[in-house]
mmCIF file of C-alpha atoms and ligand atoms in Angstrom:
data_model
loop_
_atom_site.group_PDB
_atom_site.id
_atom_site.type_symbol
_atom_site.label_atom_id
_atom_site.label_comp_id
_atom_site.label_asym_id
_atom_site.label_seq_id
_atom_site.Cartn_x
_atom_site.Cartn_y
_atom_site.Cartn_z
ATOM 1 C CA MET A 1220 -18.101 -18.875 -22.080
ATOM 2 C CA ASN A 1221 -14.952 -16.864 -22.833
ATOM 3 C CA ILE A 1222 -12.144 -19.321 -22.753
ATOM 4 C CA LEU A 1223 -8.296 -19.046 -22.803
ATOM 5 C CA ILE A 1224 -6.556 -22.132 -24.198
ATOM 6 C CA ILE A 1225 -2.879 -22.228 -23.240
ATOM 7 C CA GLY A 1226 -1.083 -24.628 -25.650
ATOM 8 C CA GLY A 1227 -4.017 -24.436 -28.083
ATOM 9 C CA ALA A 1228 -1.933 -24.655 -31.208
ATOM 10 C CA GLY A 1229 -0.598 -28.074 -30.262
ATOM 11 C CA TYR A 1230 -1.737 -31.469 -31.335
ATOM 12 C CA ILE A 1231 -4.321 -31.969 -28.483
ATOM 13 C CA GLY A 1232 -4.883 -28.307 -27.838
ATOM 14 C CA SER A 1233 -6.015 -27.604 -31.405
ATOM 15 C CA HIS A 1234 -8.649 -30.429 -31.117
ATOM 16 C CA VAL A 1235 -9.741 -29.034 -27.774
ATOM 17 C CA ALA A 1236 -10.036 -25.462 -29.191
ATOM 18 C CA ARG A 1237 -12.059 -26.820 -32.144
ATOM 19 C CA GLU A 1238 -14.505 -28.557 -29.815
ATOM 20 C CA PHE A 1239 -15.052 -25.371 -27.760
ATOM 21 C CA LEU A 1240 -15.569 -23.377 -30.905
ATOM 22 C CA ASP A 1241 -18.042 -25.953 -32.122
ATOM 23 C CA GLN A 1242 -19.976 -25.647 -28.948
ATOM 24 C CA GLY A 1243 -20.288 -21.892 -29.506
ATOM 25 C CA HIS A 1244 -17.740 -20.662 -26.982
ATOM 26 C CA THR A 1245 -15.321 -17.762 -27.536
ATOM 27 C CA VAL A 1246 -11.756 -18.885 -27.662
ATOM 28 C CA THR A 1247 -8.241 -17.263 -27.380
ATOM 29 C CA VAL A 1248 -5.163 -19.350 -27.853
ATOM 30 C CA TYR A 1249 -1.979 -18.544 -26.004
ATOM 31 C CA ASP A 1250 1.033 -20.532 -27.370
ATOM 32 C CA ASN A 1251 4.706 -19.990 -27.936
ATOM 33 C CA LEU A 1252 4.662 -22.242 -31.013
ATOM 34 C CA SER A 1253 7.600 -24.364 -29.752
ATOM 35 C CA SER A 1254 5.766 -27.496 -30.795
ATOM 36 C CA GLY A 1255 2.350 -25.933 -31.687
ATOM 37 C CA LEU A 1256 1.803 -24.887 -35.258
ATOM 38 C CA GLU A 1257 0.187 -21.793 -36.875
ATOM 39 C CA GLN A 1258 -1.493 -24.319 -39.188
ATOM 40 C CA ASN A 1259 -3.505 -25.538 -36.170
ATOM 41 C CA LEU A 1260 -5.052 -22.153 -35.500
ATOM 42 C CA PHE A 1261 -8.648 -21.397 -36.624
ATOM 43 C CA PRO A 1262 -9.847 -18.182 -38.132
ATOM 44 C CA GLU A 1263 -12.604 -17.827 -35.418
ATOM 45 C CA GLU A 1264 -10.081 -17.690 -32.562
ATOM 46 C CA LYS A 1265 -7.841 -14.936 -31.296
ATOM 47 C CA PHE A 1266 -4.162 -15.796 -31.040
ATOM 48 C CA ILE A 1267 -1.610 -14.492 -28.590
ATOM 49 C CA LYS A 1268 2.022 -15.686 -29.051
ATOM 50 C CA GLY A 1269 3.472 -16.038 -25.674
ATOM 51 C CA ASP A 1270 5.468 -18.217 -23.294
ATOM 52 C CA ILE A 1271 4.196 -19.605 -20.038
ATOM 53 C CA MET A 1272 7.648 -18.683 -18.540
ATOM 54 C CA ASP A 1273 6.878 -14.977 -19.126
ATOM 55 C CA TYR A 1274 4.705 -14.108 -16.088
ATOM 56 C CA PRO A 1275 3.927 -10.505 -17.072
ATOM 57 C CA ALA A 1276 2.825 -11.703 -20.486
ATOM 58 C CA LEU A 1277 0.624 -14.262 -18.966
ATOM 59 C CA VAL A 1278 -1.070 -11.709 -16.628
ATOM 60 C CA GLN A 1279 -1.575 -9.345 -19.521
ATOM 61 C CA ALA A 1280 -3.142 -12.112 -21.664
ATOM 62 C CA MET A 1281 -5.466 -13.221 -18.851
ATOM 63 C CA LYS A 1282 -6.934 -9.752 -18.488
ATOM 64 C CA GLY A 1283 -9.275 -10.607 -21.353
ATOM 65 C CA GLY A 1284 -12.298 -11.286 -19.077
ATOM 66 C CA PHE A 1285 -12.075 -15.013 -19.261
ATOM 67 C CA ASP A 1286 -14.510 -17.365 -17.499
ATOM 68 C CA ALA A 1287 -12.021 -20.261 -17.661
ATOM 69 C CA LEU A 1288 -8.735 -21.402 -18.921
ATOM 70 C CA VAL A 1289 -7.514 -24.675 -20.305
ATOM 71 C CA HIS A 1290 -3.877 -25.565 -19.820
ATOM 72 C CA LEU A 1291 -2.210 -27.899 -22.288
ATOM 73 C CA ALA A 1292 1.181 -26.339 -22.747
ATOM 74 C CA ALA A 1293 3.927 -28.803 -21.539
ATOM 75 C CA PHE A 1294 6.708 -30.966 -22.720
ATOM 76 C CA LYS A 1295 5.585 -34.567 -22.916
ATOM 77 C CA GLY A 1296 8.515 -36.850 -23.560
ATOM 78 C CA ALA A 1297 8.492 -39.308 -20.781
ATOM 79 C CA GLY A 1298 11.942 -40.668 -21.878
ATOM 80 C CA GLU A 1299 13.437 -37.146 -22.360
ATOM 81 C CA SER A 1300 12.256 -36.085 -18.910
ATOM 82 C CA MET A 1301 14.678 -38.699 -17.414
ATOM 83 C CA VAL A 1302 17.666 -37.125 -19.020
ATOM 84 C CA LYS A 1303 16.660 -33.485 -19.026
ATOM 85 C CA PRO A 1304 14.629 -33.099 -15.827
ATOM 86 C CA GLU A 1305 15.683 -29.291 -15.652
ATOM 87 C CA LYS A 1306 13.639 -28.717 -18.924
ATOM 88 C CA TYR A 1307 10.565 -30.472 -17.370
ATOM 89 C CA SER A 1308 10.816 -28.780 -13.840
ATOM 90 C CA LEU A 1309 11.091 -25.359 -15.360
ATOM 91 C CA ASN A 1310 8.401 -25.606 -18.058
ATOM 92 C CA ASN A 1311 5.866 -28.111 -16.680
ATOM 93 C CA ILE A 1312 6.083 -27.179 -12.972
ATOM 94 C CA ASN A 1313 7.357 -23.511 -12.835
ATOM 95 C CA GLY A 1314 5.404 -22.604 -15.979
ATOM 96 C CA THR A 1315 2.197 -23.966 -14.652
ATOM 97 C CA VAL A 1316 2.629 -22.323 -11.261
ATOM 98 C CA ASN A 1317 3.032 -19.100 -13.251
ATOM 99 C CA ILE A 1318 -0.321 -19.869 -14.946
ATOM 100 C CA ILE A 1319 -2.153 -20.712 -11.686
ATOM 101 C CA ASN A 1320 -0.727 -17.561 -9.992
ATOM 102 C CA ALA A 1321 -1.689 -15.307 -12.918
ATOM 103 C CA ALA A 1322 -5.162 -16.915 -12.860
ATOM 104 C CA ALA A 1323 -5.443 -16.113 -9.160
ATOM 105 C CA GLU A 1324 -4.187 -12.522 -9.816
ATOM 106 C CA THR A 1325 -6.681 -11.948 -12.671
ATOM 107 C CA GLY A 1326 -9.666 -13.597 -11.043
ATOM 108 C CA ILE A 1327 -9.942 -16.655 -13.413
ATOM 109 C CA SER A 1328 -11.402 -19.290 -11.119
ATOM 110 C CA ASN A 1329 -11.928 -22.297 -13.426
ATOM 111 C CA ILE A 1330 -8.878 -24.299 -14.782
ATOM 112 C CA VAL A 1331 -8.907 -27.463 -16.897
ATOM 113 C CA PHE A 1332 -5.449 -29.160 -16.677
ATOM 114 C CA SER A 1333 -3.932 -31.829 -18.959
ATOM 115 C CA SER A 1334 -2.676 -34.523 -16.733
ATOM 116 C CA THR A 1335 -1.593 -38.007 -17.645
ATOM 117 C CA ALA A 1336 -1.989 -41.685 -16.858
ATOM 118 C CA ALA A 1337 1.829 -41.524 -16.244
ATOM 119 C CA VAL A 1338 1.004 -40.300 -12.740
ATOM 120 C CA TYR A 1339 0.025 -43.941 -11.789
ATOM 121 C CA GLY A 1340 3.362 -45.592 -12.775
ATOM 122 C CA GLU A 1341 3.592 -49.474 -12.892
ATOM 123 C CA PRO A 1342 0.022 -50.691 -12.509
ATOM 124 C CA VAL A 1343 -0.842 -52.469 -9.338
ATOM 125 C CA TYR A 1344 -4.281 -53.543 -10.762
ATOM 126 C CA LEU A 1345 -6.171 -53.145 -13.953
ATOM 127 C CA PRO A 1346 -8.186 -51.296 -15.155
ATOM 128 C CA ILE A 1347 -6.697 -48.238 -13.457
ATOM 129 C CA ASP A 1348 -9.222 -46.029 -11.639
ATOM 130 C CA GLU A 1349 -8.524 -42.721 -9.990
ATOM 131 C CA LYS A 1350 -8.046 -44.431 -6.617
ATOM 132 C CA HIS A 1351 -5.059 -46.361 -7.993
ATOM 133 C CA PRO A 1352 -1.830 -45.409 -6.111
ATOM 134 C CA THR A 1353 0.139 -42.687 -7.826
ATOM 135 C CA ASN A 1354 3.873 -43.527 -8.209
ATOM 136 C CA PRO A 1355 5.226 -42.027 -11.462
ATOM 137 C CA GLU A 1356 7.970 -44.044 -13.232
ATOM 138 C CA ASN A 1357 9.205 -41.071 -15.057
ATOM 139 C CA TYR A 1358 9.910 -37.419 -14.118
ATOM 140 C CA TYR A 1359 7.393 -36.177 -16.742
ATOM 141 C CA GLY A 1360 4.606 -37.975 -14.735
ATOM 142 C CA PHE A 1361 5.951 -36.523 -11.512
ATOM 143 C CA THR A 1362 5.657 -32.903 -12.942
ATOM 144 C CA LYS A 1363 1.870 -33.572 -13.658
ATOM 145 C CA LEU A 1364 1.314 -35.032 -10.224
ATOM 146 C CA GLU A 1365 2.987 -32.013 -8.495
ATOM 147 C CA ILE A 1366 0.746 -29.727 -10.324
ATOM 148 C CA GLU A 1367 -2.270 -31.631 -9.269
ATOM 149 C CA GLY A 1368 -1.140 -31.095 -5.649
ATOM 150 C CA THR A 1369 -0.664 -27.380 -6.205
ATOM 151 C CA LEU A 1370 -4.119 -27.159 -7.725
ATOM 152 C CA ARG A 1371 -5.635 -28.842 -4.721
ATOM 153 C CA TRP A 1372 -3.950 -26.174 -2.549
ATOM 154 C CA TYR A 1373 -5.175 -23.325 -4.714
ATOM 155 C CA ASP A 1374 -8.638 -24.738 -4.514
ATOM 156 C CA LYS A 1375 -8.492 -24.554 -0.791
ATOM 157 C CA LEU A 1376 -6.562 -21.343 -0.393
ATOM 158 C CA LYS A 1377 -7.782 -19.232 -3.454
ATOM 159 C CA GLY A 1378 -11.145 -20.902 -4.510
ATOM 160 C CA ILE A 1379 -9.856 -21.925 -7.827
ATOM 161 C CA LYS A 1380 -11.829 -24.920 -9.216
ATOM 162 C CA PHE A 1381 -9.994 -27.355 -11.391
ATOM 163 C CA ALA A 1382 -10.577 -30.366 -13.523
ATOM 164 C CA SER A 1383 -7.442 -32.484 -13.945
ATOM 165 C CA LEU A 1384 -7.828 -34.910 -16.797
ATOM 166 C CA ARG A 1385 -5.621 -37.947 -16.690
ATOM 167 C CA TYR A 1386 -5.231 -38.852 -20.381
ATOM 168 C CA PHE A 1387 -4.375 -42.377 -21.398
ATOM 169 C CA ASN A 1388 -2.720 -42.623 -24.963
ATOM 170 C CA ALA A 1389 -3.996 -39.813 -27.007
ATOM 171 C CA ALA A 1390 -4.244 -40.683 -30.746
ATOM 172 C CA GLY A 1391 -6.036 -40.053 -34.048
ATOM 173 C CA TYR A 1392 -6.999 -36.910 -35.854
ATOM 174 C CA ASP A 1393 -10.220 -34.837 -36.143
ATOM 175 C CA VAL A 1394 -12.909 -37.094 -37.607
ATOM 176 C CA LYS A 1395 -14.025 -34.121 -39.765
ATOM 177 C CA GLY A 1396 -10.464 -33.633 -41.228
ATOM 178 C CA ARG A 1397 -10.171 -29.965 -40.009
ATOM 179 C CA ILE A 1398 -6.801 -30.352 -38.205
ATOM 180 C CA THR A 1399 -3.823 -31.450 -40.290
ATOM 181 C CA GLY A 1400 -0.694 -30.341 -38.436
ATOM 182 C CA LEU A 1401 1.881 -33.194 -38.035
ATOM 183 C CA GLU A 1402 3.815 -33.475 -34.920
ATOM 184 C CA ARG A 1403 7.549 -32.938 -35.323
ATOM 185 C CA ASN A 1404 9.827 -35.939 -34.398
ATOM 186 C CA PRO A 1405 7.093 -38.091 -32.886
ATOM 187 C CA ALA A 1406 7.943 -40.882 -30.547
ATOM 188 C CA ASN A 1407 4.497 -42.193 -29.823
ATOM 189 C CA LEU A 1408 3.414 -45.442 -31.489
ATOM 190 C CA ILE A 1409 0.732 -44.376 -33.988
ATOM 191 C CA PRO A 1410 2.495 -41.311 -35.499
ATOM 192 C CA VAL A 1411 5.678 -43.535 -35.828
ATOM 193 C CA ILE A 1412 3.648 -46.191 -37.618
ATOM 194 C CA MET A 1413 2.122 -43.451 -39.874
ATOM 195 C CA GLU A 1414 5.637 -42.092 -40.697
ATOM 196 C CA ALA A 1415 6.806 -45.635 -41.646
ATOM 197 C CA ALA A 1416 3.638 -46.138 -43.739
ATOM 198 C CA CYS A 1417 4.302 -43.020 -45.780
ATOM 199 C CA GLY A 1418 8.134 -43.444 -46.143
ATOM 200 C CA MET A 1419 9.234 -40.849 -43.679
ATOM 201 C CA ARG A 1420 11.119 -43.630 -41.701
ATOM 202 C CA PRO A 1421 12.231 -46.965 -42.827
ATOM 203 C CA GLU A 1422 10.560 -49.100 -40.238
ATOM 204 C CA VAL A 1423 8.663 -49.326 -36.934
ATOM 205 C CA GLN A 1424 10.695 -50.652 -34.095
ATOM 206 C CA VAL A 1425 8.482 -52.835 -31.879
ATOM 207 C CA PHE A 1426 9.753 -52.493 -28.317
ATOM 208 C CA GLY A 1427 9.444 -56.049 -27.184
ATOM 209 C CA SER A 1428 7.390 -59.122 -28.281
ATOM 210 C CA ASP A 1429 7.784 -61.228 -25.197
ATOM 211 C CA TYR A 1430 5.383 -59.473 -22.796
ATOM 212 C CA ASP A 1431 2.662 -61.432 -21.037
ATOM 213 C CA THR A 1432 -0.032 -60.274 -23.466
ATOM 214 C CA PRO A 1433 -1.954 -62.249 -26.075
ATOM 215 C CA ASP A 1434 0.525 -61.474 -28.925
ATOM 216 C CA GLY A 1435 3.428 -60.627 -26.725
ATOM 217 C CA THR A 1436 3.596 -56.839 -27.605
ATOM 218 C CA GLY A 1437 2.598 -54.004 -25.287
ATOM 219 C CA VAL A 1438 -1.080 -53.187 -24.694
ATOM 220 C CA ARG A 1439 -2.312 -49.637 -24.149
ATOM 221 C CA ASP A 1440 -5.591 -47.684 -23.910
ATOM 222 C CA TYR A 1441 -5.730 -45.339 -27.023
ATOM 223 C CA ILE A 1442 -8.100 -42.581 -26.703
ATOM 224 C CA HIS A 1443 -9.226 -40.649 -29.722
ATOM 225 C CA VAL A 1444 -8.292 -36.925 -29.592
ATOM 226 C CA ASN A 1445 -11.817 -35.843 -30.491
ATOM 227 C CA ASP A 1446 -13.057 -37.843 -27.437
ATOM 228 C CA LEU A 1447 -10.439 -36.171 -25.237
ATOM 229 C CA ALA A 1448 -11.635 -32.761 -26.590
ATOM 230 C CA VAL A 1449 -15.214 -33.470 -25.727
ATOM 231 C CA GLY A 1450 -14.007 -34.570 -22.191
ATOM 232 C CA HIS A 1451 -12.492 -31.065 -21.672
ATOM 233 C CA ALA A 1452 -15.653 -29.291 -22.512
ATOM 234 C CA ALA A 1453 -17.675 -31.635 -20.300
ATOM 235 C CA ALA A 1454 -15.239 -31.222 -17.374
ATOM 236 C CA LEU A 1455 -15.330 -27.394 -17.608
ATOM 237 C CA ASP A 1456 -19.097 -27.491 -17.702
ATOM 238 C CA TYR A 1457 -18.986 -29.694 -14.508
ATOM 239 C CA ILE A 1458 -16.741 -27.552 -12.456
ATOM 240 C CA ALA A 1459 -18.371 -24.271 -13.562
ATOM 241 C CA LYS A 1460 -21.832 -25.558 -12.694
ATOM 242 C CA ASN A 1461 -21.093 -27.482 -9.478
ATOM 243 C CA GLY A 1462 -18.215 -25.402 -8.067
ATOM 244 C CA LYS A 1463 -16.352 -28.547 -7.274
ATOM 245 C CA SER A 1464 -12.869 -29.734 -8.400
ATOM 246 C CA ILE A 1465 -12.371 -33.145 -10.047
ATOM 247 C CA ILE A 1466 -9.572 -35.537 -11.094
ATOM 248 C CA VAL A 1467 -10.681 -37.964 -13.748
ATOM 249 C CA ASN A 1468 -9.270 -40.523 -16.175
ATOM 250 C CA LEU A 1469 -10.014 -40.114 -19.829
ATOM 251 C CA GLY A 1470 -9.517 -43.527 -21.542
ATOM 252 C CA SER A 1471 -11.343 -45.812 -23.919
ATOM 253 C CA GLU A 1472 -11.377 -48.818 -21.517
ATOM 254 C CA THR A 1473 -10.008 -50.962 -24.402
ATOM 255 C CA GLY A 1474 -6.623 -52.499 -24.626
ATOM 256 C CA LEU A 1475 -4.890 -52.558 -28.142
ATOM 257 C CA SER A 1476 -1.530 -54.176 -28.790
ATOM 258 C CA VAL A 1477 1.326 -52.875 -30.841
ATOM 259 C CA MET A 1478 0.949 -55.539 -33.509
ATOM 260 C CA GLU A 1479 -2.909 -55.123 -33.585
ATOM 261 C CA ILE A 1480 -2.345 -51.468 -34.472
ATOM 262 C CA ILE A 1481 0.429 -52.181 -37.129
ATOM 263 C CA GLU A 1482 -1.898 -54.791 -38.838
ATOM 264 C CA ALA A 1483 -4.769 -52.377 -38.906
ATOM 265 C CA ALA A 1484 -2.433 -49.651 -40.263
ATOM 266 C CA ARG A 1485 -1.250 -52.030 -42.996
ATOM 267 C CA LYS A 1486 -4.855 -52.740 -43.988
ATOM 268 C CA ILE A 1487 -6.065 -49.178 -43.999
ATOM 269 C CA SER A 1488 -3.088 -47.684 -45.688
ATOM 270 C CA GLY A 1489 -2.287 -50.514 -48.105
ATOM 271 C CA LYS A 1490 1.386 -50.026 -47.310
ATOM 272 C CA PRO A 1491 3.626 -52.879 -46.170
ATOM 273 C CA ILE A 1492 4.990 -50.991 -42.985
ATOM 274 C CA PRO A 1493 8.228 -52.905 -42.228
ATOM 275 C CA VAL A 1494 8.703 -53.860 -38.557
ATOM 276 C CA LYS A 1495 11.813 -54.604 -36.550
ATOM 277 C CA ILE A 1496 11.414 -56.353 -33.203
ATOM 278 C CA THR A 1497 13.809 -54.753 -30.814
ATOM 279 C CA GLY A 1498 14.372 -55.019 -26.947
ATOM 280 C CA ARG A 1499 11.893 -53.764 -24.446
ATOM 281 C CA ARG A 1500 11.907 -50.093 -23.659
ATOM 282 C CA PRO A 1501 12.845 -49.387 -20.099
ATOM 283 C CA GLY A 1502 9.965 -48.426 -17.844
ATOM 284 C CA ASP A 1503 7.306 -49.752 -20.266
ATOM 285 C CA PRO A 1504 4.629 -51.912 -18.450
ATOM 286 C CA ALA A 1505 3.077 -54.859 -20.396
ATOM 287 C CA LYS A 1506 -0.490 -53.522 -20.252
ATOM 288 C CA LEU A 1507 -2.312 -50.401 -19.240
ATOM 289 C CA THR A 1508 -6.000 -49.834 -19.431
ATOM 290 C CA ALA A 1509 -8.245 -47.235 -17.929
ATOM 291 C CA SER A 1510 -11.453 -47.278 -15.877
ATOM 292 C CA SER A 1511 -13.348 -44.227 -17.089
ATOM 293 C CA GLN A 1512 -16.382 -44.983 -14.812
ATOM 294 C CA LEU A 1513 -15.887 -41.699 -12.866
ATOM 295 C CA ALA A 1514 -15.982 -39.673 -16.178
ATOM 296 C CA ARG A 1515 -19.094 -41.486 -17.145
ATOM 297 C CA GLU A 1516 -20.792 -40.819 -13.911
ATOM 298 C CA LEU A 1517 -19.765 -37.245 -13.305
ATOM 299 C CA LEU A 1518 -19.570 -35.880 -16.846
ATOM 300 C CA GLY A 1519 -21.801 -38.327 -18.832
ATOM 301 C CA TRP A 1520 -18.674 -38.765 -20.975
ATOM 302 C CA LYS A 1521 -17.729 -41.818 -22.974
ATOM 303 C CA ALA A 1522 -15.371 -42.451 -25.721
ATOM 304 C CA GLN A 1523 -17.131 -42.439 -29.182
ATOM 305 C CA HIS A 1524 -14.338 -42.485 -31.692
ATOM 306 C CA SER A 1525 -11.706 -44.644 -30.103
ATOM 307 C CA ASP A 1526 -12.217 -47.756 -32.063
ATOM 308 C CA LEU A 1527 -9.058 -49.072 -33.813
ATOM 309 C CA ASP A 1528 -10.460 -48.288 -37.308
ATOM 310 C CA THR A 1529 -11.204 -44.656 -36.553
ATOM 311 C CA LEU A 1530 -7.953 -44.141 -34.706
ATOM 312 C CA ILE A 1531 -5.938 -45.263 -37.711
ATOM 313 C CA SER A 1532 -8.116 -44.059 -40.546
ATOM 314 C CA THR A 1533 -8.286 -40.516 -39.165
ATOM 315 C CA SER A 1534 -4.382 -40.502 -38.730
ATOM 316 C CA TRP A 1535 -3.850 -41.987 -42.172
ATOM 317 C CA GLY A 1536 -6.191 -39.257 -43.606
ATOM 318 C CA VAL A 1537 -3.691 -36.695 -42.508
ATOM 319 C CA TYR A 1538 -0.443 -38.539 -43.066
ATOM 320 C CA LYS A 1539 -1.177 -39.846 -46.577
ATOM 321 C CA ASN A 1540 -1.331 -36.340 -47.905
ATOM 322 C CA GLN A 1541 1.818 -35.074 -46.242
ATOM 323 C CA GLY A 1542 4.437 -37.817 -46.282
ATOM 324 C CA LYS A 1543 6.059 -39.536 -49.261
ATOM 325 C CA ALA A 1544 3.182 -42.028 -49.512
HETATM 326 C C1 WQD B 1781 2.805 -47.193 -26.848
HETATM 327 C C2 WQD B 1781 3.181 -48.671 -27.044
HETATM 328 C C3 WQD B 1781 5.441 -49.077 -26.603
HETATM 329 C C4 WQD B 1781 6.861 -46.592 -30.062
HETATM 330 C C5 WQD B 1781 3.584 -42.338 -23.508
HETATM 331 C C6 WQD B 1781 3.896 -41.600 -22.165
HETATM 332 C C7 WQD B 1781 2.756 -41.248 -21.399
HETATM 333 C C8 WQD B 1781 1.715 -40.622 -22.315
HETATM 334 C C9 WQD B 1781 1.438 -41.302 -23.529
HETATM 335 C C10 WQD B 1781 1.639 -38.190 -22.200
HETATM 336 C C11 WQD B 1781 4.097 -49.117 -25.971
HETATM 337 C C12 WQD B 1781 5.168 -49.360 -28.071
HETATM 338 C C13 WQD B 1781 6.085 -47.304 -29.125
HETATM 339 C C14 WQD B 1781 7.598 -47.252 -30.973
HETATM 340 C C15 WQD B 1781 6.797 -49.376 -29.913
HETATM 341 N N1 WQD B 1781 2.160 -39.240 -22.643
HETATM 342 N N2 WQD B 1781 6.018 -48.535 -28.985
HETATM 343 N N3 WQD B 1781 7.520 -48.618 -30.916
HETATM 344 O O1 WQD B 1781 4.711 -45.268 -23.622
HETATM 345 O O2 WQD B 1781 2.311 -45.903 -23.564
HETATM 346 O O3 WQD B 1781 2.912 -43.621 -23.115
HETATM 347 O O4 WQD B 1781 2.620 -41.538 -24.159
HETATM 348 O O5 WQD B 1781 0.977 -37.927 -21.281
HETATM 349 O O6 WQD B 1781 3.222 -40.437 -20.351
HETATM 350 O O7 WQD B 1781 4.874 -42.380 -21.417
HETATM 351 O O8 WQD B 1781 3.048 -44.487 -25.390
HETATM 352 O O9 WQD B 1781 3.151 -44.314 -27.888
HETATM 353 O O10 WQD B 1781 5.272 -44.302 -26.647
HETATM 354 O O11 WQD B 1781 3.924 -46.432 -26.686
HETATM 355 O O12 WQD B 1781 6.818 -50.604 -30.018
HETATM 356 O O13 WQD B 1781 8.308 -46.747 -31.867
HETATM 357 O O14 WQD B 1781 3.802 -48.761 -28.293
HETATM 358 O O15 WQD B 1781 6.402 -50.018 -26.104
HETATM 359 O O16 WQD B 1781 3.816 -50.466 -25.805
HETATM 360 P P1 WQD B 1781 3.257 -44.869 -23.828
HETATM 361 P P2 WQD B 1781 3.874 -44.805 -26.738
#
């Protein structure tokens, strides 16, 4: 297939682009490089530098005879979205509406959309399946839920088929070492640990050690970015073959605690990784884990690289060469 990947120079987008290329598809990346990196582009793909707020540029880019588009261009700071909602409404909502309208205008009828487990909010039960109530705790999660609603309407009204992929905690780097771009100013746990391991920051702050979890620190479902990438390809295959839209979780179905991850990182890197226990971060649930049964049933998808060792060793493989390790 001929595929347009919007946000394909970013951390997840570059792994998704790599997977589609590996599977023999033709890929064009559209990215404004605001957080994406030129370093994450591959020689086999065409690159268009453009912004999702620029409707005419999007329409122009989409005239390339594409069978599908994958949309991963968004701001993803859950905390930031609570203090700068304007940034998130404009880019994540209006920008995505531009993409969907441009797809309708140019006849692209398959869309794979990056959604998030943040649409669920505070868990009512675990593991979280797709029937779990959606009640986002942050504005970021709301922007993704809004777009899922718009996609449902455009399916009905315009015949656009979509796969909305609700990612849990994306982590790790390409197991074959082909992607090496570092995220700038990361706030997510694993890159923060990596920065501490290689001396780019003094310590890791652990946000709470008094949760009702085995070691008192927060438990999350970390999904390796190569697994996420395979999920995108499987989801596109499904909607293109079956002509049906889907909303599915992509998670490892395994819970890992903050301290377990820090311990593994100490072992793998051989670095001390200083830790400071601080207070809980507002809005953080004690534990989040996914049910990915639906992805298994519909897509034949299952996490393959999301064990703790692979998550950390692939990340360390990238950071150890770039920081002050
Ligand atoms: C993981 C765990 C923290 C940093 C966020 C978004 C969510 C999704 C994924 C995009 C928690 C703890 C973290 C640190 C810490 N994003 N932690 N010290 O909050 O589960 O999810 O990213 O779709 O929408 O909310 O991920 O990596 O920030 O935190 O102790 O410096 O690590 O409390 O238990 P989170 P995270």
